[in-house]
Amino acid sequence: MTIDPLAEAETGPVIPSTGVGVLDRAVAVLDAVKLERMTASELARYLGLSVPTAHRLVTSMVTHGLLSRDEDGRLRLGARFSLPFLEQIASPVLTDLQQETGETAQIWVRRCEHRLCLASVDSAAELRASVPVGTLLPLTAGGSAAIVLAEPTTAPGWVESISRRTPGLCSVSAPVRRQSGETVAAVCVSAPVLRVGDTGPGALYGDAVIGAAARLSEALDRT
């Protein structure tokens, strides 16, 4: 049975009050889109908010990854709600990717204007590219994962970066996407330039990175 929350629009749900109005409204928005995907204007009607207030709230929640828009522009729970599951399934995928390439494999997610290292499996080589899990880097600092997260596109493929963020290091990344096409993460292989040579990381590891990203995308679609 399909739930139609807009059928209740004349009375609307009661928004619990904790005294922190913005937080109360944000939780009410999350509860609403869990029942039915809606546009910001439909949310305004359903929750009894003004349209400008609903649009401002939704814009901020999308920026913070609490909400996302599907292909029709309707709102759903955002990438932040996929992260616990993504962390859970990341380890075997990254381990396989590291073993296949011999280099460090990572998953990065967007945090406003930064990227966050969600999981990493380091290369066994003494000379390797490595960042701790939890590392936060500005998207403007560059790197292939930053490009994927800052400039999401529906086109398939990989993006490579050579000495863009750190001289002597290179990487190749591919997007992890939901069925709607929304990019929720970037799978990345990083390596020293001297070990990759003139061939470049994309030619060497691009197909492996795309395969790992596809595995994670398919797993997310099943949730």
PDB file of C-alpha atoms in Angstrom:
ATOM      1  CA  MET A   1       0.000   0.000   0.000  1.00  0.00           C
ATOM      2  CA  THR A   2       1.382   3.427  -0.966  1.00  0.00           C
ATOM      3  CA  ILE A   3       1.370   6.018   1.781  1.00  0.00           C
ATOM      4  CA  ASP A   4       0.297   9.473   0.630  1.00  0.00           C
ATOM      5  CA  PRO A   5       1.398  11.986   3.274  1.00  0.00           C
ATOM      6  CA  LEU A   6      -0.045  14.826   1.224  1.00  0.00           C
ATOM      7  CA  ALA A   7      -3.481  13.455   1.970  1.00  0.00           C
ATOM      8  CA  GLU A   8      -2.925  14.784   5.493  1.00  0.00           C
ATOM      9  CA  ALA A   9      -1.919  18.225   4.257  1.00  0.00           C
ATOM     10  CA  GLU A  10      -4.986  20.053   5.590  1.00  0.00           C
ATOM     11  CA  THR A  11      -4.014  19.246   9.159  1.00  0.00           C
ATOM     12  CA  GLY A  12      -0.400  18.128   8.682  1.00  0.00           C
ATOM     13  CA  PRO A  13       1.734  16.197  11.131  1.00  0.00           C
ATOM     14  CA  VAL A  14       2.548  17.633  14.505  1.00  0.00           C
ATOM     15  CA  ILE A  15       6.216  18.663  14.594  1.00  0.00           C
ATOM     16  CA  PRO A  16       7.603  17.795  18.064  1.00  0.00           C
ATOM     17  CA  SER A  17       9.131  20.808  19.761  1.00  0.00           C
ATOM     18  CA  THR A  18      12.400  20.627  21.675  1.00  0.00           C
ATOM     19  CA  GLY A  19      12.937  24.363  21.651  1.00  0.00           C
ATOM     20  CA  VAL A  20      15.467  24.094  18.805  1.00  0.00           C
ATOM     21  CA  GLY A  21      13.229  24.957  15.886  1.00  0.00           C
ATOM     22  CA  VAL A  22      15.620  24.309  13.006  1.00  0.00           C
ATOM     23  CA  LEU A  23      16.496  20.862  14.338  1.00  0.00           C
ATOM     24  CA  ASP A  24      12.840  20.003  14.936  1.00  0.00           C
ATOM     25  CA  ARG A  25      11.957  20.964  11.361  1.00  0.00           C
ATOM     26  CA  ALA A  26      14.925  19.058   9.928  1.00  0.00           C
ATOM     27  CA  VAL A  27      13.854  15.869  11.724  1.00  0.00           C
ATOM     28  CA  ALA A  28      10.296  16.385  10.516  1.00  0.00           C
ATOM     29  CA  VAL A  29      11.600  16.666   6.933  1.00  0.00           C
ATOM     30  CA  LEU A  30      13.570  13.414   7.305  1.00  0.00           C
ATOM     31  CA  ASP A  31      10.517  11.629   8.707  1.00  0.00           C
ATOM     32  CA  ALA A  32       8.401  12.913   5.826  1.00  0.00           C
ATOM     33  CA  VAL A  33      10.703  11.820   2.990  1.00  0.00           C
ATOM     34  CA  LYS A  34      11.061   8.381   4.555  1.00  0.00           C
ATOM     35  CA  LEU A  35       7.317   7.967   3.970  1.00  0.00           C
ATOM     36  CA  GLU A  36       7.148   9.457   0.491  1.00  0.00           C
ATOM     37  CA  ARG A  37       9.530  11.357  -1.771  1.00  0.00           C
ATOM     38  CA  MET A  38       8.397  14.946  -2.159  1.00  0.00           C
ATOM     39  CA  THR A  39       9.558  18.226  -3.633  1.00  0.00           C
ATOM     40  CA  ALA A  40      10.453  21.101  -1.326  1.00  0.00           C
ATOM     41  CA  SER A  41       7.137  22.797  -2.143  1.00  0.00           C
ATOM     42  CA  GLU A  42       5.205  19.629  -1.296  1.00  0.00           C
ATOM     43  CA  LEU A  43       7.135  19.372   1.970  1.00  0.00           C
ATOM     44  CA  ALA A  44       6.180  22.947   2.790  1.00  0.00           C
ATOM     45  CA  ARG A  45       2.526  22.103   2.279  1.00  0.00           C
ATOM     46  CA  TYR A  46       2.748  18.834   4.224  1.00  0.00           C
ATOM     47  CA  LEU A  47       4.640  20.286   7.199  1.00  0.00           C
ATOM     48  CA  GLY A  48       2.868  23.623   7.278  1.00  0.00           C
ATOM     49  CA  LEU A  49       6.018  25.606   6.513  1.00  0.00           C
ATOM     50  CA  SER A  50       6.362  28.598   4.242  1.00  0.00           C
ATOM     51  CA  VAL A  51       7.772  27.704   0.829  1.00  0.00           C
ATOM     52  CA  PRO A  52      10.902  29.907   1.260  1.00  0.00           C
ATOM     53  CA  THR A  53      11.600  28.307   4.662  1.00  0.00           C
ATOM     54  CA  ALA A  54      11.230  24.803   3.245  1.00  0.00           C
ATOM     55  CA  HIS A  55      13.511  25.577   0.300  1.00  0.00           C
ATOM     56  CA  ARG A  56      16.226  27.059   2.547  1.00  0.00           C
ATOM     57  CA  LEU A  57      16.047  24.096   4.899  1.00  0.00           C
ATOM     58  CA  VAL A  58      16.134  21.562   2.080  1.00  0.00           C
ATOM     59  CA  THR A  59      19.063  23.309   0.366  1.00  0.00           C
ATOM     60  CA  SER A  60      21.120  23.147   3.562  1.00  0.00           C
ATOM     61  CA  MET A  61      20.194  19.515   4.195  1.00  0.00           C
ATOM     62  CA  VAL A  62      21.198  18.550   0.647  1.00  0.00           C
ATOM     63  CA  THR A  63      24.530  20.354   1.094  1.00  0.00           C
ATOM     64  CA  HIS A  64      25.209  18.365   4.269  1.00  0.00           C
ATOM     65  CA  GLY A  65      24.232  15.057   2.668  1.00  0.00           C
ATOM     66  CA  LEU A  66      21.105  14.586   4.782  1.00  0.00           C
ATOM     67  CA  LEU A  67      18.873  14.774   1.707  1.00  0.00           C
ATOM     68  CA  SER A  68      19.378  14.154  -1.991  1.00  0.00           C
ATOM     69  CA  ARG A  69      17.227  14.645  -5.080  1.00  0.00           C
ATOM     70  CA  ASP A  70      16.227  11.831  -7.405  1.00  0.00           C
ATOM     71  CA  GLU A  71      15.996  12.129 -11.188  1.00  0.00           C
ATOM     72  CA  ASP A  72      12.557  13.767 -10.871  1.00  0.00           C
ATOM     73  CA  GLY A  73      13.774  16.365  -8.382  1.00  0.00           C
ATOM     74  CA  ARG A  74      12.007  14.748  -5.450  1.00  0.00           C
ATOM     75  CA  LEU A  75      13.771  14.440  -2.120  1.00  0.00           C
ATOM     76  CA  ARG A  76      15.027  11.282  -0.437  1.00  0.00           C
ATOM     77  CA  LEU A  77      17.384  10.468   2.413  1.00  0.00           C
ATOM     78  CA  GLY A  78      20.906  11.559   1.528  1.00  0.00           C
ATOM     79  CA  ALA A  79      24.286   9.907   1.281  1.00  0.00           C
ATOM     80  CA  ARG A  80      25.024  10.207   4.999  1.00  0.00           C
ATOM     81  CA  PHE A  81      22.432   7.515   5.670  1.00  0.00           C
ATOM     82  CA  SER A  82      24.252   5.124   3.300  1.00  0.00           C
ATOM     83  CA  LEU A  83      27.614   5.521   5.022  1.00  0.00           C
ATOM     84  CA  PRO A  84      27.251   2.936   7.820  1.00  0.00           C
ATOM     85  CA  PHE A  85      26.392   0.292   5.235  1.00  0.00           C
ATOM     86  CA  LEU A  86      29.111   1.557   2.887  1.00  0.00           C
ATOM     87  CA  GLU A  87      31.705   1.272   5.664  1.00  0.00           C
ATOM     88  CA  GLN A  88      30.487  -2.261   6.421  1.00  0.00           C
ATOM     89  CA  ILE A  89      30.904  -3.524   2.864  1.00  0.00           C
ATOM     90  CA  ALA A  90      34.005  -1.483   1.986  1.00  0.00           C
ATOM     91  CA  SER A  91      36.669  -3.679   3.553  1.00  0.00           C
ATOM     92  CA  PRO A  92      36.448  -6.758   1.291  1.00  0.00           C
ATOM     93  CA  VAL A  93      36.059  -4.612  -1.832  1.00  0.00           C
ATOM     94  CA  LEU A  94      39.086  -2.467  -0.975  1.00  0.00           C
ATOM     95  CA  THR A  95      41.125  -5.517   0.030  1.00  0.00           C
ATOM     96  CA  ASP A  96      40.435  -7.144  -3.342  1.00  0.00           C
ATOM     97  CA  LEU A  97      41.269  -3.887  -5.126  1.00  0.00           C
ATOM     98  CA  GLN A  98      44.541  -3.488  -3.223  1.00  0.00           C
ATOM     99  CA  GLN A  99      45.569  -7.052  -3.972  1.00  0.00           C
ATOM    100  CA  GLU A 100      44.691  -6.695  -7.648  1.00  0.00           C
ATOM    101  CA  THR A 101      46.653  -3.443  -8.094  1.00  0.00           C
ATOM    102  CA  GLY A 102      49.311  -3.758  -5.392  1.00  0.00           C
ATOM    103  CA  GLU A 103      48.637  -0.147  -4.431  1.00  0.00           C
ATOM    104  CA  THR A 104      46.685   1.675  -1.714  1.00  0.00           C
ATOM    105  CA  ALA A 105      42.891   1.527  -2.134  1.00  0.00           C
ATOM    106  CA  GLN A 106      40.560   4.055  -0.499  1.00  0.00           C
ATOM    107  CA  ILE A 107      36.971   5.255  -0.364  1.00  0.00           C
ATOM    108  CA  TRP A 108      36.293   8.985  -0.098  1.00  0.00           C
ATOM    109  CA  VAL A 109      32.990  10.771   0.578  1.00  0.00           C
ATOM    110  CA  ARG A 110      32.079  14.433   0.331  1.00  0.00           C
ATOM    111  CA  ARG A 111      31.700  16.626   3.405  1.00  0.00           C
ATOM    112  CA  CYS A 112      30.500  20.021   2.161  1.00  0.00           C
ATOM    113  CA  GLU A 113      33.588  21.505   0.493  1.00  0.00           C
ATOM    114  CA  HIS A 114      35.909  18.757   1.750  1.00  0.00           C
ATOM    115  CA  ARG A 115      36.426  15.046   1.167  1.00  0.00           C
ATOM    116  CA  LEU A 116      36.680  12.508   3.967  1.00  0.00           C
ATOM    117  CA  CYS A 117      38.626   9.235   3.833  1.00  0.00           C
ATOM    118  CA  LEU A 118      36.009   6.695   4.917  1.00  0.00           C
ATOM    119  CA  ALA A 119      38.112   3.532   4.544  1.00  0.00           C
ATOM    120  CA  SER A 120      41.572   2.569   3.328  1.00  0.00           C
ATOM    121  CA  VAL A 121      43.685  -0.540   2.688  1.00  0.00           C
ATOM    122  CA  ASP A 122      47.359   0.349   2.332  1.00  0.00           C
ATOM    123  CA  SER A 123      49.821  -1.102  -0.124  1.00  0.00           C
ATOM    124  CA  ALA A 124      52.320  -3.563   1.348  1.00  0.00           C
ATOM    125  CA  ALA A 125      55.159  -1.764  -0.447  1.00  0.00           C
ATOM    126  CA  GLU A 126      57.591   0.224   1.696  1.00  0.00           C
ATOM    127  CA  LEU A 127      57.101   3.250  -0.555  1.00  0.00           C
ATOM    128  CA  ARG A 128      53.363   3.855  -0.787  1.00  0.00           C
ATOM    129  CA  ALA A 129      50.639   6.475  -0.823  1.00  0.00           C
ATOM    130  CA  SER A 130      48.836   6.487   2.511  1.00  0.00           C
ATOM    131  CA  VAL A 131      46.429   8.695   4.446  1.00  0.00           C
ATOM    132  CA  PRO A 132      44.717   7.781   7.740  1.00  0.00           C
ATOM    133  CA  VAL A 133      41.007   6.992   7.804  1.00  0.00           C
ATOM    134  CA  GLY A 134      39.225  10.166   8.887  1.00  0.00           C
ATOM    135  CA  THR A 135      41.536  12.471   6.928  1.00  0.00           C
ATOM    136  CA  LEU A 136      39.663  15.564   5.729  1.00  0.00           C
ATOM    137  CA  LEU A 137      41.009  17.399   2.673  1.00  0.00           C
ATOM    138  CA  PRO A 138      39.625  20.425   0.798  1.00  0.00           C
ATOM    139  CA  LEU A 139      38.151  19.555  -2.569  1.00  0.00           C
ATOM    140  CA  THR A 140      40.193  22.417  -3.987  1.00  0.00           C
ATOM    141  CA  ALA A 141      43.406  20.618  -2.994  1.00  0.00           C
ATOM    142  CA  GLY A 142      42.936  18.352  -6.020  1.00  0.00           C
ATOM    143  CA  GLY A 143      43.353  14.631  -6.543  1.00  0.00           C
ATOM    144  CA  SER A 144      41.222  12.258  -8.588  1.00  0.00           C
ATOM    145  CA  ALA A 145      38.761  11.530  -5.748  1.00  0.00           C
ATOM    146  CA  ALA A 146      38.249  15.266  -5.252  1.00  0.00           C
ATOM    147  CA  ILE A 147      37.438  15.650  -8.948  1.00  0.00           C
ATOM    148  CA  VAL A 148      34.888  12.815  -8.838  1.00  0.00           C
ATOM    149  CA  LEU A 149      33.172  14.252  -5.750  1.00  0.00           C
ATOM    150  CA  ALA A 150      33.338  17.922  -6.774  1.00  0.00           C
ATOM    151  CA  GLU A 151      32.285  17.390 -10.384  1.00  0.00           C
ATOM    152  CA  PRO A 152      29.891  14.414 -10.367  1.00  0.00           C
ATOM    153  CA  THR A 153      28.734  13.257 -13.770  1.00  0.00           C
ATOM    154  CA  THR A 154      26.505  10.482 -15.033  1.00  0.00           C
ATOM    155  CA  ALA A 155      29.112   9.432 -17.608  1.00  0.00           C
ATOM    156  CA  PRO A 156      30.905   6.168 -16.778  1.00  0.00           C
ATOM    157  CA  GLY A 157      34.657   5.951 -16.438  1.00  0.00           C
ATOM    158  CA  TRP A 158      37.594   6.910 -14.279  1.00  0.00           C
ATOM    159  CA  VAL A 159      39.459  10.133 -13.479  1.00  0.00           C
ATOM    160  CA  GLU A 160      43.209  10.250 -12.919  1.00  0.00           C
ATOM    161  CA  SER A 161      45.472  12.749 -11.201  1.00  0.00           C
ATOM    162  CA  ILE A 162      49.271  12.903 -11.450  1.00  0.00           C
ATOM    163  CA  SER A 163      51.204  15.014  -8.915  1.00  0.00           C
ATOM    164  CA  ARG A 164      48.195  17.311  -8.621  1.00  0.00           C
ATOM    165  CA  ARG A 165      47.829  17.333  -4.843  1.00  0.00           C
ATOM    166  CA  THR A 166      51.142  15.814  -3.744  1.00  0.00           C
ATOM    167  CA  PRO A 167      54.202  15.860  -6.023  1.00  0.00           C
ATOM    168  CA  GLY A 168      55.384  12.319  -6.724  1.00  0.00           C
ATOM    169  CA  LEU A 169      51.990  10.691  -6.121  1.00  0.00           C
ATOM    170  CA  CYS A 170      49.235   9.787  -8.567  1.00  0.00           C
ATOM    171  CA  SER A 171      45.766   8.294  -8.329  1.00  0.00           C
ATOM    172  CA  VAL A 172      42.760   7.109 -10.283  1.00  0.00           C
ATOM    173  CA  SER A 173      39.173   7.217  -8.990  1.00  0.00           C
ATOM    174  CA  ALA A 174      35.685   6.158 -10.060  1.00  0.00           C
ATOM    175  CA  PRO A 175      32.275   7.136  -8.648  1.00  0.00           C
ATOM    176  CA  VAL A 176      30.039   4.990  -6.458  1.00  0.00           C
ATOM    177  CA  ARG A 177      26.505   5.837  -7.532  1.00  0.00           C
ATOM    178  CA  ARG A 178      22.985   5.138  -6.479  1.00  0.00           C
ATOM    179  CA  GLN A 179      20.494   3.876  -9.032  1.00  0.00           C
ATOM    180  CA  SER A 180      19.292   7.471  -9.492  1.00  0.00           C
ATOM    181  CA  GLY A 181      22.768   8.465 -10.714  1.00  0.00           C
ATOM    182  CA  GLU A 182      23.704  10.346  -7.546  1.00  0.00           C
ATOM    183  CA  THR A 183      27.402  10.059  -6.679  1.00  0.00           C
ATOM    184  CA  VAL A 184      27.790   9.077  -3.016  1.00  0.00           C
ATOM    185  CA  ALA A 185      31.495   8.181  -2.858  1.00  0.00           C
ATOM    186  CA  ALA A 186      34.699   7.778  -4.836  1.00  0.00           C
ATOM    187  CA  VAL A 187      36.826   4.618  -4.979  1.00  0.00           C
ATOM    188  CA  CYS A 188      40.490   5.514  -5.380  1.00  0.00           C
ATOM    189  CA  VAL A 189      43.801   3.776  -6.016  1.00  0.00           C
ATOM    190  CA  SER A 190      46.860   5.859  -5.088  1.00  0.00           C
ATOM    191  CA  ALA A 191      50.476   5.103  -5.945  1.00  0.00           C
ATOM    192  CA  PRO A 192      53.950   6.649  -6.271  1.00  0.00           C
ATOM    193  CA  VAL A 193      54.479   8.083  -9.755  1.00  0.00           C
ATOM    194  CA  LEU A 194      57.837   6.325 -10.134  1.00  0.00           C
ATOM    195  CA  ARG A 195      56.147   2.907  -9.816  1.00  0.00           C
ATOM    196  CA  VAL A 196      53.430   3.776 -12.326  1.00  0.00           C
ATOM    197  CA  GLY A 197      55.734   5.343 -14.897  1.00  0.00           C
ATOM    198  CA  ASP A 198      54.609   7.029 -18.098  1.00  0.00           C
ATOM    199  CA  THR A 199      51.660   4.663 -18.526  1.00  0.00           C
ATOM    200  CA  GLY A 200      49.631   6.530 -15.917  1.00  0.00           C
ATOM    201  CA  PRO A 201      47.343   5.225 -13.156  1.00  0.00           C
ATOM    202  CA  GLY A 202      44.220   5.297 -15.296  1.00  0.00           C
ATOM    203  CA  ALA A 203      45.562   2.949 -17.943  1.00  0.00           C
ATOM    204  CA  LEU A 204      46.988   0.607 -15.305  1.00  0.00           C
ATOM    205  CA  TYR A 205      44.252   0.565 -12.682  1.00  0.00           C
ATOM    206  CA  GLY A 206      41.198   2.317 -14.162  1.00  0.00           C
ATOM    207  CA  ASP A 207      39.277  -0.854 -15.012  1.00  0.00           C
ATOM    208  CA  ALA A 208      39.917  -2.319 -11.549  1.00  0.00           C
ATOM    209  CA  VAL A 209      38.704   0.868  -9.854  1.00  0.00           C
ATOM    210  CA  ILE A 210      35.558   0.963 -12.005  1.00  0.00           C
ATOM    211  CA  GLY A 211      34.880  -2.669 -11.099  1.00  0.00           C
ATOM    212  CA  ALA A 212      35.230  -1.980  -7.369  1.00  0.00           C
ATOM    213  CA  ALA A 213      32.959   1.069  -7.615  1.00  0.00           C
ATOM    214  CA  ALA A 214      30.363  -1.009  -9.471  1.00  0.00           C
ATOM    215  CA  ARG A 215      30.398  -3.654  -6.721  1.00  0.00           C
ATOM    216  CA  LEU A 216      29.695  -1.005  -4.089  1.00  0.00           C
ATOM    217  CA  SER A 217      27.018   0.670  -6.228  1.00  0.00           C
ATOM    218  CA  GLU A 218      25.214  -2.638  -6.720  1.00  0.00           C
ATOM    219  CA  ALA A 219      25.376  -3.373  -2.982  1.00  0.00           C
ATOM    220  CA  LEU A 220      23.879   0.041  -2.178  1.00  0.00           C
ATOM    221  CA  ASP A 221      21.060  -0.519  -4.645  1.00  0.00           C
ATOM    222  CA  ARG A 222      20.073  -3.688  -2.791  1.00  0.00           C
ATOM    223  CA  THR A 223      19.586  -1.789   0.501  1.00  0.00           C
TER     224      THR A 223
END
